[in-house]
Short mmCIF file of C-alpha atoms in Angstrom, two decimals:
data_model
loop_
_atom_site.label_atom_id
_atom_site.label_comp_id
_atom_site.label_asym_id
_atom_site.label_seq_id
_atom_site.Cartn_x
_atom_site.Cartn_y
_atom_site.Cartn_z
CA MET A 1 0.00 0.00 0.00
CA LYS A 2 1.37 3.36 -0.96
CA SER A 3 1.50 6.11 1.58
CA GLY A 4 1.07 9.00 -0.87
CA PHE A 5 4.27 10.74 0.15
CA LYS A 6 5.65 13.15 -2.42
CA SER A 7 8.89 11.19 -2.74
CA GLU A 8 6.97 8.09 -3.84
CA LEU A 9 4.96 10.13 -6.35
CA LEU A 10 8.10 11.75 -7.77
CA GLU A 11 9.83 8.40 -8.15
CA ALA A 12 6.83 7.02 -10.02
CA GLU A 13 6.61 10.05 -12.33
CA THR A 14 10.28 10.38 -13.19
CA LYS A 15 11.74 8.28 -15.92
CA PRO A 16 15.42 7.49 -16.00
CA LYS A 17 17.26 10.30 -17.76
CA ALA A 18 19.63 9.56 -20.60
CA VAL A 19 23.20 9.81 -19.42
CA LYS A 20 25.04 12.58 -21.26
CA MET A 21 28.17 11.33 -22.90
CA LYS A 22 31.23 13.51 -22.75
CA LYS A 23 32.57 14.46 -26.14
CA PHE A 24 36.01 13.10 -26.86
CA ARG A 25 38.28 15.74 -28.26
CA SER A 26 40.48 14.59 -31.06
CA PRO A 27 44.14 15.64 -31.01
CA ILE A 28 43.51 18.02 -33.90
CA ASP A 29 41.02 19.96 -31.72
CA ILE A 30 43.84 20.69 -29.31
CA GLU A 31 46.78 20.99 -31.65
CA GLU A 32 47.18 23.75 -34.16
CA VAL A 33 47.49 22.71 -37.82
CA GLU A 34 49.63 25.01 -39.91
CA ILE A 35 49.49 24.84 -43.71
CA LYS A 36 52.59 26.31 -45.27
CA LYS A 37 54.48 26.22 -48.53
CA LEU A 38 57.08 23.46 -48.69
CA GLU A 39 60.70 24.51 -49.00
CA GLU A 40 63.87 22.68 -49.99
CA SER A 41 64.60 22.09 -46.28
CA ASP A 42 61.33 20.08 -46.05
CA VAL A 43 62.15 17.66 -48.90
CA GLU A 44 63.65 14.85 -46.81
CA GLU A 45 60.77 14.89 -44.32
CA ALA A 46 58.20 15.20 -47.14
CA THR A 47 59.73 12.18 -48.87
CA ASN A 48 59.49 10.19 -45.63
CA VAL A 49 55.82 11.13 -45.13
CA MET A 50 55.00 10.15 -48.71
CA ARG A 51 56.78 6.80 -48.36
CA LYS A 52 54.87 6.09 -45.14
CA CYS A 53 51.72 6.73 -47.18
CA MET A 54 52.79 4.16 -49.79
CA PHE A 55 54.07 6.55 -52.47
CA THR A 56 57.14 5.38 -54.36
CA VAL A 57 59.18 8.57 -54.56
CA THR A 58 62.76 9.79 -54.30
CA GLU A 59 64.08 12.94 -52.66
CA GLY A 60 65.21 14.12 -56.11
CA GLU A 61 61.69 13.85 -57.52
CA ILE A 62 60.18 15.68 -54.55
CA SER A 63 62.87 18.36 -54.71
CA LYS A 64 62.10 19.11 -58.39
CA ILE A 65 58.40 19.56 -57.57
CA VAL A 66 58.95 21.60 -54.40
CA GLU A 67 61.24 24.04 -56.22
CA LYS A 68 58.28 25.02 -58.45
CA GLY A 69 56.83 26.75 -55.35
CA LEU A 70 53.28 25.34 -55.58
CA SER A 71 53.39 22.56 -52.97
CA TYR A 72 52.24 22.69 -49.36
CA GLY A 73 52.62 20.77 -46.14
CA ALA A 74 50.47 20.36 -43.06
CA PHE A 75 52.42 20.78 -39.83
CA VAL A 76 51.27 19.90 -36.31
CA ASP A 77 53.62 21.08 -33.58
CA ARG A 78 56.17 21.80 -36.34
CA ILE A 79 56.06 18.16 -37.47
CA LEU A 80 55.12 17.48 -41.10
CA VAL A 81 52.00 15.27 -41.12
CA GLY A 82 50.68 15.89 -44.65
CA VAL A 83 52.22 16.58 -48.06
CA ALA A 84 50.37 18.15 -50.99
CA LEU A 85 52.45 18.42 -54.17
CA SER A 86 51.38 20.60 -57.11
CA TRP A 87 52.75 21.93 -60.38
CA GLY A 88 51.57 23.75 -63.45
CA VAL A 89 50.36 21.89 -66.56
CA LYS A 90 48.57 22.72 -69.80
CA PHE A 91 45.16 21.09 -70.01
CA ASN A 92 42.70 21.36 -72.89
CA LEU A 93 39.21 20.91 -71.47
CA GLU A 94 37.62 20.47 -74.92
CA THR A 95 39.86 17.54 -75.89
CA ARG A 96 40.39 16.44 -72.28
CA GLU A 97 44.10 16.10 -72.98
CA PHE A 98 47.28 17.27 -71.32
CA GLU A 99 49.32 19.20 -73.85
CA GLU A 100 52.71 20.81 -74.28
CA GLY A 101 52.81 24.57 -73.95
CA GLU A 102 52.06 27.38 -71.57
CA GLU A 103 50.70 26.15 -68.24
CA ASN A 104 47.05 27.03 -67.69
CA SER A 105 46.17 24.65 -64.85
CA LEU A 106 47.37 23.68 -61.40
CA PHE A 107 47.82 19.93 -61.13
CA LEU A 108 47.04 18.53 -57.67
CA GLU A 109 48.90 15.35 -56.81
CA ASP A 110 47.08 13.03 -54.41
CA ASP A 111 47.76 14.11 -50.82
CA ALA A 112 49.89 12.06 -48.46
CA ILE A 113 48.56 12.31 -44.90
CA LEU A 114 49.90 10.25 -42.02
CA LEU A 115 47.31 7.74 -40.82
CA ALA A 116 47.04 9.27 -37.32
CA TYR A 117 45.88 12.54 -38.92
CA GLU A 118 43.41 11.15 -41.47
CA GLY A 119 39.84 12.35 -41.07
CA LYS A 120 40.84 15.57 -39.33
CA GLY A 121 40.11 17.95 -42.22
CA ILE A 122 43.74 18.31 -43.29
CA ARG A 123 43.09 17.11 -46.85
CA GLU A 124 40.48 19.85 -47.33
CA LEU A 125 42.87 22.50 -46.01
CA LEU A 126 45.66 21.36 -48.35
CA ILE A 127 43.37 21.36 -51.39
CA GLU A 128 41.94 24.77 -50.49
CA LYS A 129 45.39 26.31 -50.05
CA ARG A 130 46.59 24.99 -53.41
CA GLU A 131 43.42 26.24 -55.13
CA GLU A 132 44.12 29.71 -53.71
CA GLU A 133 47.69 29.53 -55.00
CA GLY A 134 46.49 28.50 -58.47
CA ALA A 135 44.01 31.37 -58.62
CA GLU A 136 46.72 33.85 -57.52
CA LYS A 137 49.03 32.53 -60.26
CA GLY A 138 46.33 33.10 -62.87
CA PHE A 139 45.62 29.45 -63.72
CA GLY A 140 42.24 28.73 -65.28
CA TYR A 141 41.75 25.34 -63.63
CA ALA A 142 42.75 23.18 -60.71
CA LEU A 143 42.77 19.51 -61.66
CA ALA A 144 43.77 16.06 -60.52
CA ILE A 145 43.84 12.57 -61.96
CA THR A 146 41.73 10.71 -59.43
CA SER A 147 41.85 7.27 -60.98
CA GLN A 148 43.96 5.64 -63.66
CA PHE A 149 40.97 3.50 -64.56
CA ASN A 150 38.02 4.71 -66.57
CA PRO A 151 34.66 3.51 -65.25
CA ASP A 152 32.25 2.24 -67.88
CA GLU A 153 29.42 4.36 -66.50
CA GLU A 154 28.60 7.56 -68.36
CA HIS A 155 27.90 9.56 -65.20
CA VAL A 156 31.35 9.61 -63.65
CA GLY A 157 30.33 12.12 -60.96
CA LYS A 158 27.63 9.78 -59.67
CA VAL A 159 30.12 6.91 -59.49
CA ILE A 160 32.53 9.10 -57.52
CA GLU A 161 29.73 10.16 -55.19
CA GLN A 162 28.87 6.54 -54.45
CA ARG A 163 32.28 4.83 -54.49
CA GLY A 164 34.93 7.54 -54.48
CA ASN A 165 37.99 7.62 -52.26
CA LYS A 166 38.68 10.33 -49.65
CA THR A 167 40.30 12.75 -52.07
CA GLU A 168 37.60 12.29 -54.70
CA LYS A 169 34.85 12.99 -52.17
CA VAL A 170 36.59 16.16 -50.98
CA LEU A 171 36.98 17.32 -54.60
CA LEU A 172 33.30 16.59 -55.24
CA ARG A 173 32.27 18.66 -52.19
CA ARG A 174 34.50 21.50 -53.41
CA GLY A 175 32.68 21.69 -56.76
CA TYR A 176 35.00 19.70 -59.03
CA LYS A 177 33.62 18.06 -62.18
CA PHE A 178 34.77 14.59 -63.17
CA VAL A 179 35.45 13.56 -66.78
CA LYS A 180 36.74 10.43 -68.43
CA THR A 181 40.00 10.87 -70.35
CA LYS A 182 42.57 8.59 -71.90
CA ASN A 183 44.69 9.28 -68.77
CA GLY A 184 41.92 8.14 -66.40
CA VAL A 185 39.30 10.11 -64.50
CA VAL A 186 40.25 13.79 -64.26
CA ALA A 187 38.66 16.08 -61.67
CA TYR A 188 38.73 19.76 -62.60
CA LYS A 189 37.50 23.05 -61.20
CA VAL A 190 37.27 26.26 -63.19
CA TYR A 191 38.44 29.34 -61.29
#
């Protein structure tokens, strides 16, 4: 038999409250990411980062690209954690071919980001910084070869949206168009 005390009534009326979970802060929330242009002094470290990310590169190759002044790195606590190489190329959008001649486009090599820093927004920052550089240099396009293989589907953008890798999905969100070429799938953005 219930006594009718307020405490009994309150217990009956209250439902268990959901326990609030504390948000876990990722290291990138705490640490400052700095995106800066790569210099010759960064070549050895950039080569090591790229090799850890399964790129087959030499210091000489990286040095030749870095000296063009269009490549960037992501640094956390002054440690290089991401490499984004770029260089100028001539691209004919009508024929979808790379050609010899005056550079009109900024070519974005696939980014190399250390596994511990994947998913932290670094790839987006590196692409954005290189796009800004390309626009400042007067290039008409930013572009990347996203796949060496040409899908059979006619709507390449839809395929990328459904099955694309990390870089392809970032490019798609940033407004890049995807076209099939003899070199593979090329993503491009008109400035």
